[in-house]
Short mmCIF file of C-alpha atoms and ligand atoms in Angstrom, two decimals:
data_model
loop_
_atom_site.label_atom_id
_atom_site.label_comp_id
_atom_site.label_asym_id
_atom_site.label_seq_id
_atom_site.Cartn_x
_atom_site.Cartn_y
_atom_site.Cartn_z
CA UNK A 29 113.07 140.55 107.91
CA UNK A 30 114.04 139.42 111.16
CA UNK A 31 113.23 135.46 111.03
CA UNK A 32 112.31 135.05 114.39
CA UNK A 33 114.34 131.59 115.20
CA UNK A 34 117.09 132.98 117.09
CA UNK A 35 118.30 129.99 119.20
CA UNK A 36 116.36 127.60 118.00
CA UNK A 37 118.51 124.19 116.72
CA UNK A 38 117.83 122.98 113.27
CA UNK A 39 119.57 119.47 111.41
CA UNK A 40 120.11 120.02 108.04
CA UNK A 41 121.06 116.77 106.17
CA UNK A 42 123.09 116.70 102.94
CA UNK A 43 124.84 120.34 104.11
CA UNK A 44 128.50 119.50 103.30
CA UNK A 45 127.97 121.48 99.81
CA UNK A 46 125.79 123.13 97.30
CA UNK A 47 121.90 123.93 98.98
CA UNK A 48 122.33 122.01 102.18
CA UNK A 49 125.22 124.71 103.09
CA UNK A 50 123.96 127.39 101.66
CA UNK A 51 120.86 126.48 104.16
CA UNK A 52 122.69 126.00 107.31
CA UNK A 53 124.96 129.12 106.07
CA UNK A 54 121.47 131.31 106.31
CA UNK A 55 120.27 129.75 109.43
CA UNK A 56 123.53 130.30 111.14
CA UNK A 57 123.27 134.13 109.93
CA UNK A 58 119.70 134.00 111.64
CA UNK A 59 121.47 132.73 115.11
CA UNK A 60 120.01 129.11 114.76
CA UNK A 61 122.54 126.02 115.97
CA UNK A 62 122.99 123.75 113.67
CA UNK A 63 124.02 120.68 113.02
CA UNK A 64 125.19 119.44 109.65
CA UNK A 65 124.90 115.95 108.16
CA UNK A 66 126.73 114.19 105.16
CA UNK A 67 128.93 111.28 104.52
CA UNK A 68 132.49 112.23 103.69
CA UNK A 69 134.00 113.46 107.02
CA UNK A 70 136.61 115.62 104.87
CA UNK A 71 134.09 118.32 103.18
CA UNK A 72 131.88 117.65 106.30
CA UNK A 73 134.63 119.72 108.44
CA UNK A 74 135.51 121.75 105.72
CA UNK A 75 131.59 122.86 105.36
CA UNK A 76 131.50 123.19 109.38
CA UNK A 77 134.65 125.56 109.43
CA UNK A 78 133.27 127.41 106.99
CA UNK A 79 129.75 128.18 108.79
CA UNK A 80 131.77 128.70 112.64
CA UNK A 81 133.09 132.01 110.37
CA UNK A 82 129.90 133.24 110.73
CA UNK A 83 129.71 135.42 113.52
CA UNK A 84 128.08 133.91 116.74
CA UNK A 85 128.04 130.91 114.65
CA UNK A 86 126.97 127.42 116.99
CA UNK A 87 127.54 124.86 114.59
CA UNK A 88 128.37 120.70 114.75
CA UNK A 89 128.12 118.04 112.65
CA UNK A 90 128.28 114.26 112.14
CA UNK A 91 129.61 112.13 108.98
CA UNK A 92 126.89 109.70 108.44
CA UNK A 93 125.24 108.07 106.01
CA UNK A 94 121.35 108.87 106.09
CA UNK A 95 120.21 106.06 103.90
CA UNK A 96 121.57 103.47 107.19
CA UNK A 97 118.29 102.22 109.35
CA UNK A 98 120.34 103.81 112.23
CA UNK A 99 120.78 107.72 111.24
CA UNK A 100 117.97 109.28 112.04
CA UNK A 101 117.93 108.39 115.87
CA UNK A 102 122.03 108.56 116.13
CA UNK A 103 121.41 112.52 113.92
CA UNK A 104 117.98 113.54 116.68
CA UNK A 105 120.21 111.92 119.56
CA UNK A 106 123.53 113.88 118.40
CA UNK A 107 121.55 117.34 118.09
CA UNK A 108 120.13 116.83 121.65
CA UNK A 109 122.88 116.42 123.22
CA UNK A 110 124.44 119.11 121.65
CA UNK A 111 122.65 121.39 121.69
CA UNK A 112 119.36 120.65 124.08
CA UNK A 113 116.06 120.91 121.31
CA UNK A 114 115.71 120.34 118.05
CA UNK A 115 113.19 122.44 116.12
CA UNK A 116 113.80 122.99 112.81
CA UNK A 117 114.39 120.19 110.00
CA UNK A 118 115.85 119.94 106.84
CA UNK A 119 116.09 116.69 104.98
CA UNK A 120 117.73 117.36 102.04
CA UNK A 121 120.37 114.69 101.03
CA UNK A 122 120.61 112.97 98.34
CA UNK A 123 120.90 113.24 94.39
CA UNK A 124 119.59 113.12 91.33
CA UNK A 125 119.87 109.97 89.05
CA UNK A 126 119.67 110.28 85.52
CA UNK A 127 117.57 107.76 82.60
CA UNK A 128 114.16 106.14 82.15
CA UNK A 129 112.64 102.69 83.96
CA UNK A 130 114.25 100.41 81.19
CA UNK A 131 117.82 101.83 81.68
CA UNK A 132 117.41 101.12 85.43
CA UNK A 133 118.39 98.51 87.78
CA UNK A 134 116.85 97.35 91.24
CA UNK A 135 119.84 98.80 93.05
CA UNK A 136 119.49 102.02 91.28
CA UNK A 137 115.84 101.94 92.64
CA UNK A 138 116.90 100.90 95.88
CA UNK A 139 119.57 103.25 96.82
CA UNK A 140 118.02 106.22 95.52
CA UNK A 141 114.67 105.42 97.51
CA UNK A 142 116.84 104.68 100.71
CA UNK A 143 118.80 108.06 100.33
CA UNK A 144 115.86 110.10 99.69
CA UNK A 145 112.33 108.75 100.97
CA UNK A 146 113.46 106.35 103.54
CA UNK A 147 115.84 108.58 105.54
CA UNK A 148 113.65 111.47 105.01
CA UNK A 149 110.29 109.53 106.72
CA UNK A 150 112.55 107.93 109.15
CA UNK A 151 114.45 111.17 110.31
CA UNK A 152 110.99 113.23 110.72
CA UNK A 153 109.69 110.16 112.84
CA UNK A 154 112.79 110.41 114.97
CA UNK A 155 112.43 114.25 115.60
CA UNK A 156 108.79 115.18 115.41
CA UNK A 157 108.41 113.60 119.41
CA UNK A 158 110.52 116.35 120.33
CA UNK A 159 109.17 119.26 118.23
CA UNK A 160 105.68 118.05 119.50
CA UNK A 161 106.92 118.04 123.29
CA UNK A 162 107.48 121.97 123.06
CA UNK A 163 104.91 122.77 120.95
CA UNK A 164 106.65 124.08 117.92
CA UNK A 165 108.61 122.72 114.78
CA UNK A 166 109.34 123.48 111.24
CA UNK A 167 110.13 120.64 108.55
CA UNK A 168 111.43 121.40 104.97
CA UNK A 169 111.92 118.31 102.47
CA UNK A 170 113.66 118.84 99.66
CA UNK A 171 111.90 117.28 96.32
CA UNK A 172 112.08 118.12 92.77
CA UNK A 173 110.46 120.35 90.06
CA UNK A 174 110.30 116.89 88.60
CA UNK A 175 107.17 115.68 91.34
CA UNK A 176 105.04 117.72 89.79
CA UNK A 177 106.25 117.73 86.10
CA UNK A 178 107.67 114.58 85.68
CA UNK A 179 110.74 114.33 83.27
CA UNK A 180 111.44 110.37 81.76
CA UNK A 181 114.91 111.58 81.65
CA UNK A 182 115.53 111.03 85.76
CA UNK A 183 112.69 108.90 85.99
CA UNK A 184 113.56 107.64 89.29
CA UNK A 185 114.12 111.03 90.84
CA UNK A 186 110.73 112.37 90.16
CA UNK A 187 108.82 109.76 91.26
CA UNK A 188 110.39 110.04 94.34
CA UNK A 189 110.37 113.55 94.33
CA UNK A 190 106.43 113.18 93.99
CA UNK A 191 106.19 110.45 96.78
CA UNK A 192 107.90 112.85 98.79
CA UNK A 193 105.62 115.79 97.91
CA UNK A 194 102.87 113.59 98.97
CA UNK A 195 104.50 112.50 102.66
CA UNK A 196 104.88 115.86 103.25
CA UNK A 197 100.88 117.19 102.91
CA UNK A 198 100.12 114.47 104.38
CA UNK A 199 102.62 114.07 107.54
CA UNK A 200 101.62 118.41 107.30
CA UNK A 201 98.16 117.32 107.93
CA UNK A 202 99.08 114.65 110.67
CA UNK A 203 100.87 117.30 113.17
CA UNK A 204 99.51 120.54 112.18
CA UNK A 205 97.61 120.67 115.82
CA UNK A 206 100.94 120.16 117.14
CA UNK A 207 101.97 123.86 115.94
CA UNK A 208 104.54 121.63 113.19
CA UNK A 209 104.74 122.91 109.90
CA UNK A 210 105.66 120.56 107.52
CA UNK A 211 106.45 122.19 103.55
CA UNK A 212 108.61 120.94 100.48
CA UNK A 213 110.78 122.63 97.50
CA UNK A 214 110.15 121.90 94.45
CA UNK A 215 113.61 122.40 93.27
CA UNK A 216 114.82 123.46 89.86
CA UNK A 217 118.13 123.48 87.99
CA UNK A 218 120.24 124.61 90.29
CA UNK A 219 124.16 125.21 89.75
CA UNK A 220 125.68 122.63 91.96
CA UNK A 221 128.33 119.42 92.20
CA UNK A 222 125.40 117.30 91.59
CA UNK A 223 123.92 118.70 89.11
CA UNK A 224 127.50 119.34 87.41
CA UNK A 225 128.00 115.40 87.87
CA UNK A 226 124.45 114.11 87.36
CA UNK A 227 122.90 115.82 84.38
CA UNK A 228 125.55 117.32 82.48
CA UNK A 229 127.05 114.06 81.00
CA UNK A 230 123.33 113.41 80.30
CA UNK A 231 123.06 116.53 78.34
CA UNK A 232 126.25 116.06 76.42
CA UNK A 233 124.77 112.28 75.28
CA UNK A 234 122.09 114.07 73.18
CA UNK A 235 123.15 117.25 72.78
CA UNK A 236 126.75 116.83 70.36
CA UNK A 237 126.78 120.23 69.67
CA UNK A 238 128.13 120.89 73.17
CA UNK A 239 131.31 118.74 72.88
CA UNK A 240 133.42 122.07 72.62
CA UNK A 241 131.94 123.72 76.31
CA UNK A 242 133.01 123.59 79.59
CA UNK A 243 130.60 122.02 82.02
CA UNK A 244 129.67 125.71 83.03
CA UNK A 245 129.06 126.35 79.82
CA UNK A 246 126.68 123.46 79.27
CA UNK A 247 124.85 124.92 82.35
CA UNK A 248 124.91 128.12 81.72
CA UNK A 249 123.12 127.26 77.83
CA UNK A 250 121.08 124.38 78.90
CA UNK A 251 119.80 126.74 81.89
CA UNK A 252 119.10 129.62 79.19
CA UNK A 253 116.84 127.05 77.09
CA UNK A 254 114.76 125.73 79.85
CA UNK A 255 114.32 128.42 82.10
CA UNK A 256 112.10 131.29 81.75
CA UNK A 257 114.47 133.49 83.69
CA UNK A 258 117.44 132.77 81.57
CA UNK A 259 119.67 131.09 84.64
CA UNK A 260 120.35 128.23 86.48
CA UNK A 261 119.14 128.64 90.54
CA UNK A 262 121.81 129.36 92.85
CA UNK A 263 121.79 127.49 96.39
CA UNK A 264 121.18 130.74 97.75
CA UNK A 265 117.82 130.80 95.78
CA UNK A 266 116.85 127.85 97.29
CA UNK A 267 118.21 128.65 100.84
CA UNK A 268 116.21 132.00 101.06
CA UNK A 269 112.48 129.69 100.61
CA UNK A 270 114.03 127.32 103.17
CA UNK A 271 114.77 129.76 105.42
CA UNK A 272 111.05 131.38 105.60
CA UNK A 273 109.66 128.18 105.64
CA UNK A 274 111.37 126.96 108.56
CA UNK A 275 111.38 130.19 110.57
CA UNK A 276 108.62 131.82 112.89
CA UNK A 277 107.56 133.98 110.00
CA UNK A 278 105.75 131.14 107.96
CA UNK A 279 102.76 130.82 110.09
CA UNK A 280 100.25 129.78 107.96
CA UNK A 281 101.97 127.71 104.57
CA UNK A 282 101.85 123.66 105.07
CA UNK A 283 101.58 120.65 103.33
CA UNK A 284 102.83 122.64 100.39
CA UNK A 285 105.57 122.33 98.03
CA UNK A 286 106.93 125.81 96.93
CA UNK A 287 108.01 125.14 93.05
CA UNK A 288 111.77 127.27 93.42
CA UNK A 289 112.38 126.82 89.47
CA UNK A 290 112.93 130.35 87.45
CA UNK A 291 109.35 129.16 85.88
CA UNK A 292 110.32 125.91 84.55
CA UNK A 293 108.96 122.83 84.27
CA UNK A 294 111.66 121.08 82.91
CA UNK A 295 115.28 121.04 82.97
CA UNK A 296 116.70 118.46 80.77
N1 NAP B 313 120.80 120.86 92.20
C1 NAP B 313 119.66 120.63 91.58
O1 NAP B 313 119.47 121.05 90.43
C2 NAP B 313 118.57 119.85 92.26
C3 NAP B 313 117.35 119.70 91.58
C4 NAP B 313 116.32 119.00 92.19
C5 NAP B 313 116.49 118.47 93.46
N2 NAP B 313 117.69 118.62 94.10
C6 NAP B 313 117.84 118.00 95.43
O2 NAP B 313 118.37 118.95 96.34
C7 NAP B 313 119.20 118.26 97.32
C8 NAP B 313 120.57 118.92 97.38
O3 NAP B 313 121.15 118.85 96.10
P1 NAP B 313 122.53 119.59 95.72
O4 NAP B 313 122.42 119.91 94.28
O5 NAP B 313 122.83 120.66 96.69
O6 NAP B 313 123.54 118.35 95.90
P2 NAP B 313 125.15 118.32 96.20
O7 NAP B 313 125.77 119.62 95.90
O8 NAP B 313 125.64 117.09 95.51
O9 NAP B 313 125.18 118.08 97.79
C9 NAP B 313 124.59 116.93 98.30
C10 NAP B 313 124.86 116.86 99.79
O10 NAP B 313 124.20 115.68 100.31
C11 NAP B 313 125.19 114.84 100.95
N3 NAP B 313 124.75 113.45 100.80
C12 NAP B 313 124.53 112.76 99.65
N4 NAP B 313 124.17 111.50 99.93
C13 NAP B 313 124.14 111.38 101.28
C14 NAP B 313 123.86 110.32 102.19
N5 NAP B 313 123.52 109.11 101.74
N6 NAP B 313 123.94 110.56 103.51
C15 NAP B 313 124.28 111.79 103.99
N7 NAP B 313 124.56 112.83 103.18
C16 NAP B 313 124.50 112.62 101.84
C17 NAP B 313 126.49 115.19 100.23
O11 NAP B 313 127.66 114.88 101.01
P3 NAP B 313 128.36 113.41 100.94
O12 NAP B 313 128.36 113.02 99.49
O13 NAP B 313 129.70 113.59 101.54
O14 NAP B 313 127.48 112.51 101.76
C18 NAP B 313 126.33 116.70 100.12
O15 NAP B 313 126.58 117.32 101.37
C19 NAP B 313 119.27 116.79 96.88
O16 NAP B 313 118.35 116.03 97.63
C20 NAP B 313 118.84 116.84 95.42
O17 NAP B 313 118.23 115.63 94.98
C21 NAP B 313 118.73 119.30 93.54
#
């Protein structure tokens, strides 16, 4: 299916590694120019060389923490001078944190909100002037399966996953004269760094009898328990929905967030 963005520029936040690459990797493919945001400068350039591989590829990027007051104009300032527009969103830093309200602190609460809900309403504020100006723009945010079926087990994440599901049908609702379509992914267990770092040592706390595996392994039978389809998501899962909903294709889906877990509802 041709897409239909050709040429169009897109920031994708969070795209040094696992789904943010994978998403910039497919909107390359689809001859959008894209810029790519994350913090460590090393993996950043890494990620970028990777993607200019692509044929045709147009790709930048800028180390940067999103969670700073700053980003989001210095990211919407960087992509127009770059590359002239910006049309196509993706805020999807960020990462999970595992354990219930009485293991957590204030900074816990604080950093995670910053990463994820601050930087994410800030960012869209920032760019939606210029997607309004020509008439057109797509915005994915990425949440968690956890927003709709909250797990006490990354407490924090979910309700911020579900605060974000809720500024994005709203904000949807806000701009959808402006021909801006504004959607969410409701995102499953999916096979990355973070997870690998975030949830596994969590699963190995309660679960002894997984001592003896490899972190894959832990995925691979954790994934197998909780998920109808029998696997953990790949970024490329995730990138595919991201891709649709950001390209001229999706005409008609806002304000919703697409639940992108093999059917489950839980993952811990
Ligand atoms: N994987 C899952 O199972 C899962 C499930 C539900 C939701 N999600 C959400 O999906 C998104 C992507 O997750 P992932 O699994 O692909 O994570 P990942 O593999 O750990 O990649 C996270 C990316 O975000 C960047 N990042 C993190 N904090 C940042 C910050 N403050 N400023 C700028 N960039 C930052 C990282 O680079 P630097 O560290 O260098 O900045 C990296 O490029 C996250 O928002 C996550 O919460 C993932």
């Amino acid at each position: 299916m041709d897409l239909g963005i050709a040429g169009r520029v897109a920031v994708i936040t969070g795209a040094s590694a696992g789904i943010g690459l994978a998403i910039a990797s497919e909107l390359v493919a689809n001859g959008v120019s894209v810029l790519i945001a994350a913090r460590g400068a090393e993996r950043l350039q890494h990620a970028e060389g990777q993607l200019r591989e692509i044929p045709g590829a147009k790709v930048a990027s800028i180390a940067i923490d999103v969670s700073t007051p700053e980003a989001a104009t210095r990211i919407v300032s960087e992509a127009i001078e770059v590359f002239g527009s910006l049309d196509i969103l993706v805020n999807n830093a960020g990462r999970a944190h595992a354990g219930g309200l009485l293991t957590s602190s204030e900074e816990d609460w604080q950093e995670m909100a910053d990463v994820k809900l601050s930087s994410m309403r800030r960012i869209c504020k920032a760019a939606i002037p210029h997607m309004q100006e020509q008439g057109w723009g797509r915005i994915v945010n990425m949440s968690s399966i956890g927003g709709i079926y909250p797990n006490p087990k990354l407490l924090i994440s979910h309700v911020l996953s579900a605060a974000i599901n809720n500024l994005t049908k709203s904000l949807a609702l806000e701009v959808a004269a402006d021909g801006i379509l504004v959607n969410a992914i409701g995102v499953g267990a999916v096979a990355t760094d973070n997870w690998a770092r975030n949830m596994v040592p969590t699963v190995r706390s309660t679960r002894p009898e997984f001592a003896e595996l490899s972190d894959d392994e832990v995925v691979a039978r954790i994934s197998a328990e909780r998920t109808p389809i029998g696997r953990p998501g790949t970024p490329a899962d995730i990138a595919a929905i991201a891709a649709f909903l950001c390209s001229d294709r999706n005409g008609f889906v806002t304000g919703d967030t697409i639940e992108a877990s093999g059917g489950a509802d839980r993952f811990m």
